[in-house]
Tab-separated table of C-alpha atoms in Angstrom:
chain	number	residue	atom	x	y	z
R	1	MET	CA	9.460	29.128	-0.442
R	2	ASP	CA	12.731	30.487	0.993
R	3	ALA	CA	14.151	33.880	-0.001
R	4	ASP	CA	16.938	32.454	-2.171
R	5	THR	CA	14.501	30.341	-4.180
R	6	VAL	CA	12.102	33.267	-4.606
R	7	TYR	CA	14.911	35.491	-5.876
R	8	GLN	CA	16.131	32.801	-8.245
R	9	ARG	CA	12.562	32.529	-9.552
R	10	TYR	CA	12.390	36.312	-9.974
R	11	GLN	CA	15.691	36.357	-11.873
R	12	GLU	CA	14.392	33.631	-14.190
R	13	LEU	CA	11.344	35.784	-14.924
R	14	GLN	CA	13.575	38.830	-15.522
R	15	HIS	CA	15.653	36.846	-17.991
R	16	TYR	CA	12.518	35.543	-19.704
R	17	VAL	CA	11.105	39.027	-20.415
R	18	GLY	CA	14.532	40.493	-21.239
R	19	TRP	CA	14.815	42.827	-18.238
R	20	THR	CA	18.236	44.466	-18.024
R	21	ASP	CA	20.144	46.924	-15.838
R	22	ALA	CA	19.405	49.553	-18.493
R	23	ASP	CA	15.663	49.053	-17.881
R	24	ALA	CA	16.210	49.514	-14.141
R	25	ARG	CA	18.179	52.741	-14.702
R	26	ARG	CA	15.486	54.152	-17.001
R	27	VAL	CA	12.723	53.575	-14.451
R	28	GLN	CA	14.798	54.923	-11.561
R	29	ALA	CA	15.645	58.043	-13.606
R	30	VAL	CA	11.965	59.105	-13.725
R	31	ALA	CA	11.067	57.945	-10.191
R	32	ALA	CA	11.371	61.376	-8.575
R	33	ARG	CA	9.275	63.001	-11.330
R	34	LEU	CA	6.502	60.392	-10.912
R	35	GLU	CA	6.517	60.661	-7.106
R	36	PRO	CA	3.888	63.495	-6.939
R	37	VAL	CA	1.210	61.415	-8.723
R	38	LEU	CA	1.527	58.371	-6.430
R	39	PRO	CA	-0.866	59.537	-3.639
R	40	ALA	CA	-3.610	60.166	-6.235
R	41	LEU	CA	-3.093	56.683	-7.685
R	42	VAL	CA	-3.418	55.183	-4.211
R	43	GLU	CA	-6.659	57.086	-3.548
R	44	ASP	CA	-8.080	56.013	-6.913
R	45	PHE	CA	-7.056	52.402	-6.174
R	46	TYR	CA	-9.015	52.208	-2.922
R	47	GLN	CA	-11.986	54.139	-4.265
R	48	GLN	CA	-12.299	51.447	-6.922
R	49	ILE	CA	-12.076	48.692	-4.294
R	50	ASP	CA	-14.821	50.421	-2.314
R	51	ARG	CA	-17.090	50.254	-5.379
R	52	ASN	CA	-16.614	46.476	-5.765
R	53	PRO	CA	-18.311	44.359	-3.050
R	54	LYS	CA	-16.214	41.230	-3.771
R	55	ALA	CA	-12.954	43.123	-3.435
R	56	ARG	CA	-14.232	45.229	-0.514
R	57	ARG	CA	-15.228	42.215	1.604
R	58	VAL	CA	-11.588	41.281	2.333
R	59	ILE	CA	-11.146	44.575	4.186
R	60	THR	CA	-12.539	43.790	7.617
R	61	GLY	CA	-10.752	46.373	9.770
R	62	GLY	CA	-12.646	49.472	8.668
R	63	GLU	CA	-11.059	52.869	7.991
R	64	GLU	CA	-8.077	52.134	10.206
R	65	GLN	CA	-7.124	49.165	8.030
R	66	ILE	CA	-7.714	51.137	4.818
R	67	THR	CA	-5.404	53.917	6.050
R	68	ARG	CA	-2.727	51.331	6.821
R	69	LEU	CA	-3.192	49.643	3.441
R	70	LYS	CA	-2.905	52.950	1.627
R	71	GLY	CA	0.470	53.502	3.281
R	72	THR	CA	1.547	49.991	2.248
R	73	LEU	CA	0.509	50.587	-1.362
R	74	LEU	CA	2.302	53.920	-1.467
R	75	LYS	CA	5.504	52.230	-0.282
R	76	TRP	CA	4.937	49.463	-2.850
R	77	LEU	CA	4.768	52.048	-5.659
R	78	ARG	CA	7.884	53.828	-4.412
R	79	ASP	CA	9.765	50.520	-4.275
R	80	LEU	CA	8.571	49.840	-7.811
R	81	LEU	CA	10.075	53.065	-9.114
R	82	HIS	CA	13.219	53.333	-6.998
R	83	GLY	CA	14.291	49.717	-6.588
R	84	PRO	CA	16.712	48.158	-6.036
R	85	TYR	CA	15.256	45.036	-7.667
R	86	ASP	CA	17.116	42.667	-5.416
R	87	GLN	CA	16.313	39.687	-3.204
R	88	GLU	CA	14.396	41.737	-0.643
R	89	TYR	CA	12.337	43.357	-3.395
R	90	ALA	CA	11.390	39.957	-4.852
R	91	GLN	CA	10.559	38.601	-1.392
R	92	ARG	CA	8.210	41.543	-0.649
R	93	ARG	CA	6.381	40.975	-3.948
R	94	TRP	CA	6.138	37.256	-3.247
R	95	ARG	CA	4.660	37.860	0.220
R	96	CYS	CA	2.041	40.091	-1.383
R	97	GLY	CA	0.691	37.222	-3.508
R	98	TRP	CA	0.915	34.798	-0.576
R	99	ARG	CA	-1.062	37.182	1.612
R	100	HIS	CA	-3.852	37.514	-0.949
R	101	VAL	CA	-4.636	33.808	-0.569
R	102	GLU	CA	-4.696	34.130	3.222
R	103	ILE	CA	-7.240	36.971	3.147
R	104	GLY	CA	-9.337	35.342	0.419
R	105	LEU	CA	-8.748	37.890	-2.350
R	106	GLU	CA	-9.161	36.315	-5.776
R	107	GLN	CA	-6.153	36.752	-8.053
R	108	VAL	CA	-8.285	38.313	-10.777
R	109	TYR	CA	-8.691	41.449	-8.630
R	110	THR	CA	-4.922	41.754	-8.271
R	111	ASN	CA	-4.638	41.537	-12.062
R	112	VAL	CA	-7.156	44.309	-12.739
R	113	ALA	CA	-5.813	46.436	-9.845
R	114	LEU	CA	-2.321	46.338	-11.328
R	115	SER	CA	-3.807	47.167	-14.713
R	116	ARG	CA	-5.394	50.277	-13.185
R	117	LEU	CA	-2.106	51.300	-11.558
R	118	ARG	CA	-0.288	50.667	-14.836
R	119	ARG	CA	-2.624	52.994	-16.726
R	120	GLY	CA	-2.160	55.723	-14.126
R	121	LEU	CA	1.655	55.456	-14.102
R	122	LEU	CA	1.969	55.331	-17.893
R	123	ARG	CA	-0.411	58.257	-18.283
R	124	ALA	CA	1.699	60.286	-15.851
R	125	LEU	CA	4.888	59.224	-17.666
R	126	GLU	CA	3.362	60.323	-20.964
R	127	GLU	CA	2.772	63.786	-19.515
R	128	ILE	CA	6.313	64.278	-18.208
R	129	ALA	CA	8.192	62.512	-21.024
R	130	PRO	CA	5.930	62.044	-24.040
R	131	ALA	CA	8.691	60.876	-26.374
R	132	ASP	CA	10.429	58.518	-23.951
R	133	HIS	CA	9.135	55.228	-25.367
R	134	ALA	CA	12.033	53.190	-23.952
R	135	THR	CA	11.218	54.165	-20.358
R	136	ARG	CA	7.548	53.495	-21.018
R	137	GLN	CA	8.436	49.985	-22.189
R	138	SER	CA	10.774	49.392	-19.216
R	139	LEU	CA	8.109	50.460	-16.708
R	140	GLY	CA	5.551	48.209	-18.382
R	141	THR	CA	7.976	45.272	-18.205
R	142	LEU	CA	8.638	45.957	-14.520
R	143	LEU	CA	4.906	45.906	-13.785
R	144	ASP	CA	4.620	42.640	-15.729
R	145	LEU	CA	7.360	41.161	-13.531
R	146	ASP	CA	5.576	42.298	-10.360
R	147	LEU	CA	2.356	40.693	-11.521
R	148	ALA	CA	4.152	37.482	-12.495
R	149	ILE	CA	5.916	37.000	-9.137
R	150	ILE	CA	2.759	37.909	-7.192
R	151	GLU	CA	0.688	35.478	-9.233
R	152	ASP	CA	3.345	32.770	-8.863
R	153	ALA	CA	3.188	33.155	-5.069
R	154	TYR	CA	-0.600	33.191	-5.160
R	155	GLN	CA	-0.737	29.959	-7.146
R	156	SER	CA	1.859	28.281	-4.918
R	157	ASN	CA	-0.034	29.104	-1.727
R	158	TYR	CA	-3.397	28.298	-3.268
R	159	THR	CA	-2.135	24.930	-4.510
R	160	LEU	CA	-0.698	24.042	-1.099
R	161	ARG	CA	-3.984	24.909	0.581
R	162	GLN	CA	-5.972	22.937	-1.979
R	163	GLN	CA	-3.749	19.904	-1.497
R	164	ALA	CA	-4.108	20.149	2.281
R	165	SER	CA	-7.874	20.442	1.907
R	166	GLU	CA	-7.988	17.453	-0.447
R	167	ARG	CA	-5.850	15.412	1.960
R	168	LEU	CA	-8.246	16.208	4.806
R	169	ALA	CA	-11.228	15.328	2.604
R	170	THR	CA	-9.564	12.037	1.649
R	171	ILE	CA	-8.841	11.252	5.289
R	172	GLY	CA	-12.502	11.965	6.037
R	173	LYS	CA	-13.658	9.646	3.252
R	174	ILE	CA	-11.275	6.906	4.385
R	175	ALA	CA	-12.399	7.296	7.992
R	176	GLY	CA	-16.032	7.119	6.900
R	177	GLY	CA	-15.333	4.057	4.766
R	178	ILE	CA	-13.466	2.286	7.553
R	179	ALA	CA	-16.218	3.099	10.041
R	180	HIS	CA	-18.845	1.786	7.637
R	181	GLU	CA	-16.915	-1.387	6.898
R	182	LEU	CA	-15.890	-2.211	10.458
R	183	ARG	CA	-19.007	-1.226	12.382
R	184	ASN	CA	-21.131	-4.164	11.228
R	185	PRO	CA	-18.567	-6.934	11.914
R	186	LEU	CA	-17.723	-5.374	15.264
R	187	ASN	CA	-21.404	-5.304	16.200
R	188	VAL	CA	-21.730	-8.973	15.255
R	189	ILE	CA	-18.627	-9.842	17.280
R	190	ASN	CA	-19.947	-7.856	20.243
R	191	THR	CA	-23.309	-9.645	20.064
R	192	SER	CA	-21.664	-13.063	20.004
R	193	ILE	CA	-19.367	-12.162	22.901
R	194	TYR	CA	-22.370	-10.982	24.888
R	195	PHE	CA	-24.111	-14.302	24.231
R	196	LEU	CA	-21.061	-16.343	25.244
R	197	LEU	CA	-20.626	-14.341	28.455
R	198	ASN	CA	-24.259	-14.312	29.511
R	199	ALA	CA	-25.991	-17.384	28.068
R	200	ARG	CA	-26.993	-19.927	30.681
R	201	SER	CA	-25.706	-23.391	29.811
R	202	PRO	CA	-25.368	-22.882	26.047
R	203	THR	CA	-25.026	-26.044	23.993
R	204	PRO	CA	-21.620	-26.852	22.491
R	205	GLU	CA	-23.182	-26.332	19.054
R	206	LYS	CA	-24.269	-22.794	19.999
R	207	VAL	CA	-20.860	-21.957	21.427
R	208	ARG	CA	-19.203	-23.206	18.254
R	209	GLU	CA	-21.640	-21.257	16.085
R	210	HIS	CA	-20.816	-17.988	17.838
R	211	LEU	CA	-17.071	-18.648	17.855
R	212	LEU	CA	-17.161	-19.309	14.108
R	213	ARG	CA	-19.185	-16.133	13.620
R	214	ILE	CA	-16.553	-14.166	15.559
R	215	GLU	CA	-13.789	-15.744	13.478
R	216	ARG	CA	-15.545	-14.868	10.195
R	217	HIS	CA	-16.038	-11.244	11.137
R	218	VAL	CA	-12.513	-10.861	12.481
R	219	THR	CA	-11.331	-12.103	9.067
R	220	LEU	CA	-13.681	-9.651	7.359
R	221	SER	CA	-12.304	-6.764	9.430
R	222	ASP	CA	-8.748	-7.868	8.715
R	223	ASN	CA	-9.519	-7.868	4.968
R	224	VAL	CA	-10.619	-4.236	5.190
R	225	ILE	CA	-7.355	-3.263	6.883
R	226	SER	CA	-5.360	-5.338	4.390
R	227	ALA	CA	-7.056	-3.590	1.477
R	228	LEU	CA	-6.072	-0.202	2.857
R	229	SER	CA	-2.515	-1.354	3.528
R	230	SER	CA	-2.226	-2.834	0.044
R	231	PHE	CA	-3.324	0.416	-1.525
R	232	ALA	CA	-1.012	2.550	0.603
R	233	ARG	CA	2.098	0.341	0.488
R	234	LEU	CA	1.947	-1.721	-2.669
R	235	PRO	CA	5.459	-3.157	-3.152
R	236	ALA	CA	7.466	-2.508	-6.316
R	237	PRO	CA	6.615	-5.185	-8.898
R	238	VAL	CA	9.029	-8.006	-9.726
R	239	VAL	CA	8.373	-8.367	-13.454
R	240	ARG	CA	9.066	-11.742	-15.057
R	241	PRO	CA	7.406	-13.888	-17.751
R	242	PHE	CA	4.965	-16.506	-16.456
R	243	PRO	CA	2.134	-18.630	-17.901
R	244	GLY	CA	-0.999	-16.553	-17.438
R	245	ALA	CA	-3.438	-19.448	-17.818
R	246	GLU	CA	-1.834	-21.369	-14.967
R	247	CYS	CA	-1.898	-18.313	-12.680
R	248	ALA	CA	-5.491	-17.527	-13.666
R	249	ARG	CA	-6.641	-21.068	-12.752
R	250	GLU	CA	-4.904	-20.794	-9.376
R	251	THR	CA	-6.612	-17.448	-8.741
R	252	LEU	CA	-9.978	-18.890	-9.745
R	253	GLU	CA	-9.544	-21.716	-7.236
R	254	LEU	CA	-8.865	-19.152	-4.517
R	255	ASN	CA	-11.900	-17.086	-5.558
R	256	PRO	CA	-14.571	-19.636	-6.506
R	257	PRO	CA	-17.838	-18.205	-7.884
R	258	GLY	CA	-21.264	-18.972	-6.441
R	259	ALA	CA	-22.866	-22.327	-7.021
R	260	ALA	CA	-25.309	-20.827	-9.555
R	261	VAL	CA	-22.516	-19.315	-11.665
R	262	THR	CA	-21.328	-21.163	-14.775
R	263	ILE	CA	-17.660	-20.740	-15.684
R	264	VAL	CA	-16.671	-20.439	-19.352
R	265	TRP	CA	-12.927	-20.814	-20.062
R	266	GLU	CA	-11.670	-19.234	-23.302
R	267	TRP	CA	-7.890	-19.242	-22.919
R	268	PRO	CA	-6.320	-20.909	-25.994
R	269	ASP	CA	-3.083	-22.882	-25.591
R	270	GLY	CA	-1.255	-20.594	-28.033
R	271	VAL	CA	-1.547	-17.455	-25.883
R	272	PRO	CA	2.013	-16.419	-24.839
R	273	ASP	CA	3.284	-15.856	-21.326
R	274	ILE	CA	2.561	-12.603	-19.501
R	275	LEU	CA	5.358	-10.207	-18.540
R	276	ALA	CA	4.312	-8.970	-15.085
R	277	ASP	CA	4.552	-9.577	-11.337
R	278	ARG	CA	2.842	-12.927	-10.796
R	279	ASP	CA	1.711	-12.236	-7.219
R	280	GLN	CA	0.316	-8.854	-8.135
R	281	PHE	CA	-1.426	-10.337	-11.174
R	282	ARG	CA	-3.248	-12.634	-8.735
R	283	ILE	CA	-4.436	-9.532	-6.858
R	284	VAL	CA	-5.661	-8.003	-10.127
R	285	LEU	CA	-7.517	-11.084	-11.295
R	286	GLY	CA	-8.819	-11.887	-7.808
R	287	ASN	CA	-10.450	-8.460	-7.562
R	288	LEU	CA	-12.076	-8.826	-10.974
R	289	LEU	CA	-13.350	-12.341	-10.214
R	290	ARG	CA	-14.853	-11.265	-6.889
R	291	ASN	CA	-16.513	-8.246	-8.507
R	292	ALA	CA	-17.975	-10.433	-11.249
R	293	ASN	CA	-19.288	-12.926	-8.708
R	294	GLU	CA	-20.872	-10.170	-6.587
R	295	ALA	CA	-22.524	-8.741	-9.706
R	296	MET	CA	-24.433	-12.038	-10.176
R	297	PRO	CA	-26.178	-12.697	-6.831
R	298	ASP	CA	-28.770	-14.893	-8.574
R	299	GLY	CA	-26.266	-16.715	-10.769
R	300	GLY	CA	-25.137	-16.269	-14.336
R	301	LYS	CA	-22.174	-16.874	-16.620
R	302	LEU	CA	-18.571	-15.950	-15.836
R	303	THR	CA	-16.237	-15.932	-18.842
R	304	ILE	CA	-12.462	-15.823	-18.507
R	305	ALA	CA	-10.767	-15.217	-21.856
R	306	ALA	CA	-7.340	-14.323	-23.198
R	307	VAL	CA	-5.996	-13.265	-26.599
R	308	ASP	CA	-2.586	-12.411	-28.028
R	309	CYS	CA	-2.817	-8.833	-29.265
R	310	ALA	CA	0.132	-7.022	-30.924
R	311	GLY	CA	2.765	-7.451	-28.247
R	312	PHE	CA	0.274	-7.643	-25.409
R	313	VAL	CA	-1.890	-10.266	-23.780
R	314	GLU	CA	-5.469	-9.193	-23.139
R	315	ILE	CA	-7.298	-11.026	-20.352
R	316	SER	CA	-11.003	-10.345	-19.942
R	317	VAL	CA	-13.392	-11.233	-17.123
R	318	THR	CA	-16.996	-11.034	-18.277
R	319	ASP	CA	-20.138	-11.488	-16.206
R	320	THR	CA	-23.842	-11.479	-16.996
R	321	GLY	CA	-24.726	-9.540	-13.871
R	322	VAL	CA	-26.323	-6.250	-12.971
R	323	GLY	CA	-23.970	-4.072	-15.038
R	324	ILE	CA	-22.807	-0.536	-14.322
R	325	GLU	CA	-24.626	2.681	-15.161
R	326	LEU	CA	-22.926	4.773	-17.848
R	327	ASP	CA	-22.430	7.791	-15.576
R	328	GLN	CA	-20.617	5.572	-13.044
R	329	GLN	CA	-18.273	3.774	-15.443
R	330	HIS	CA	-15.731	6.609	-15.606
R	331	ARG	CA	-15.544	6.763	-11.787
R	332	ILE	CA	-15.381	3.144	-10.691
R	333	MET	CA	-11.554	3.128	-10.677
R	334	GLU	CA	-11.346	6.158	-8.400
R	335	PRO	CA	-10.132	5.394	-4.863
R	336	LEU	CA	-12.988	5.289	-2.328
R	337	TYR	CA	-15.702	5.265	-4.994
R	338	SER	CA	-17.965	2.227	-4.968
R	339	THR	CA	-21.256	1.264	-6.607
R	340	LYS	CA	-21.851	-1.288	-3.847
R	341	THR	CA	-23.785	-0.575	-0.682
R	342	ARG	CA	-20.834	-2.125	1.170
R	343	GLY	CA	-17.236	-1.679	0.144
R	344	LEU	CA	-14.396	0.785	0.479
R	345	GLY	CA	-14.062	1.257	-3.259
R	346	LEU	CA	-10.369	0.386	-3.318
R	347	GLY	CA	-10.378	-2.845	-5.337
R	348	LEU	CA	-10.343	-1.389	-8.852
R	349	ALA	CA	-8.102	1.492	-7.762
R	350	ILE	CA	-5.548	-1.089	-6.585
R	351	VAL	CA	-5.943	-3.019	-9.843
R	352	GLN	CA	-5.332	0.075	-11.952
R	353	SER	CA	-2.341	1.126	-9.835
R	354	ILE	CA	-0.754	-2.332	-10.220
R	355	LEU	CA	-1.265	-2.424	-13.973
R	356	GLU	CA	0.024	1.100	-14.622
R	357	LYS	CA	3.290	0.287	-12.819
R	358	GLN	CA	3.779	-2.736	-15.092
R	359	GLY	CA	3.043	-1.120	-18.433
R	360	GLY	CA	-0.511	-2.414	-18.502
R	361	SER	CA	-4.022	-1.010	-18.473
R	362	LEU	CA	-7.594	-1.778	-17.461
R	363	SER	CA	-10.743	-1.006	-19.430
R	364	VAL	CA	-14.427	-1.684	-18.866
R	365	GLU	CA	-17.474	-2.234	-21.055
R	366	SER	CA	-20.851	-2.553	-19.377
R	367	GLN	CA	-24.563	-2.502	-20.029
R	368	PRO	CA	-26.947	-2.079	-17.079
R	369	GLY	CA	-28.911	-5.287	-16.583
R	370	GLN	CA	-26.746	-7.241	-19.034
R	371	GLY	CA	-23.325	-7.471	-17.442
R	372	SER	CA	-19.792	-6.151	-17.614
R	373	ARG	CA	-16.472	-6.992	-19.234
R	374	PHE	CA	-13.213	-5.904	-17.592
R	375	THR	CA	-10.169	-6.237	-19.824
R	376	VAL	CA	-6.606	-6.338	-18.504
R	377	ARG	CA	-3.861	-5.547	-21.009
R	378	LEU	CA	-0.288	-6.569	-20.093
R	379	PRO	CA	2.946	-6.980	-22.089
R	380	ARG	CA	3.586	-10.493	-23.290
R	381	GLY	CA	6.649	-12.324	-22.106
R	382	SER	CA	7.112	-14.538	-25.149
R	383	THR	CA	5.618	-15.432	-28.476
R	384	ALA	CA	3.257	-18.372	-28.904
R	385	ASN	CA	6.321	-20.493	-29.723
R	386	GLY	CA	8.037	-19.553	-26.465
R	387	GLU	CA	10.449	-17.021	-28.026
R	388	SER	CA	10.923	-13.628	-26.344
C-alpha cells in the first residue's frame, strides 16, 4: 500500500476514535517527563520476549540483533510521545506490522507486547501527573491507533501471502489434474503411433483401428482442455426465455445414456419457459446427464423432471446409481474436487458458476447405493399460459 493510502487509512482511524489536535498536544506536553522511563520499558519488553519461546524464535541474529531492536523500539516510543503524527509516522507504523508477517511473528504477540508497554507508560504517567486523566486517555487512544494501523498492515500482508499461497496450491492441483487426465490418452496415442511406425505389413483393419483409437484419445484430451477453458473463460450469459423441455430433449440426444439405462420423462406440458442462457443451460444439463450415466455403470433408471415452483422452474436429474457419501456431498461442487477415479472435478463447479450468474441454484440429494437427485432452479420466463 502506498504512503498516501496508508496515511488516509490512519486518518480514518483517527477520526473513528475521536483523536484530535488537543490529544496530540497533551501527549507531547508530557513526552520529556516520560523520556527517563523509556529505556527501562525497552529492557522489560525484551526480557519478556526472552521468556517466551514462540516470540523469541523470530530473533535469529543473537545479541547483536537484540541490541539493534532495542534501539528501534526506543525510537518507536520516542516517536509515539513526540510525534508529529503525520504521513511518515503512519508509514513507519504500517511497515512495523508488514515486517511482523515477513519474520513470522504472530499478531497476538504484538497485541500483548503493546499492552505491556501501555501499562508501563500509564503507570509512569500516573506517577508524574496523577490527576491528569485527559492526558492518560489521550495516550491510551494513541496506543490504540498504533495497534490498529500495525494490525491493519499485518492483516493486509498476511492476506496477500495467503492468496499467493492458495493460487500456487490451485496451480499445483490443476497441474496434477491435467497430468492425470492427459497422461493416459497420450500413452495410448504413443502406443498406437509406435505400432503404425513399426508394424510389419499391418492389415488395413489394424491401421484403421489404431487411427480411430488415436482420434478418440485426441478428442478426450481436447475435452479436458475445453473443460479448463470453459471454467476459466465462461462468457457472460445471454438471458432470454426459451422452452426448457425442447432444450432438455436436444441435450439428452447429445448425451445419450448407456444401453442398460431406462429414461423416465416427467416434464408436463404446462411447465413455463425458462429465463436463462440456452447454450449455457445445455452445458448445465449435459454435465448432470453425464454424471448420472457414469453413476450407473451397470444400468438403472434416469429420470428427467420439471415443475413450476413459485416464479422458478425446477429441473431435476435423478439416477439410481452408486450415490454420494454424506461427507462428500458438501464438497462435490468445489473446483478440482472429484469423487471419480478419473476426472478434473470441474463439471459441477462450472454448473454452479453458470447458475449463480443467472439467478439460479443447484442442490443435491443422495443416498449411497441408492442414487442421487440434482435439482436446477432457474427463473421462469413465462407463466403456463405464455404470459410473462
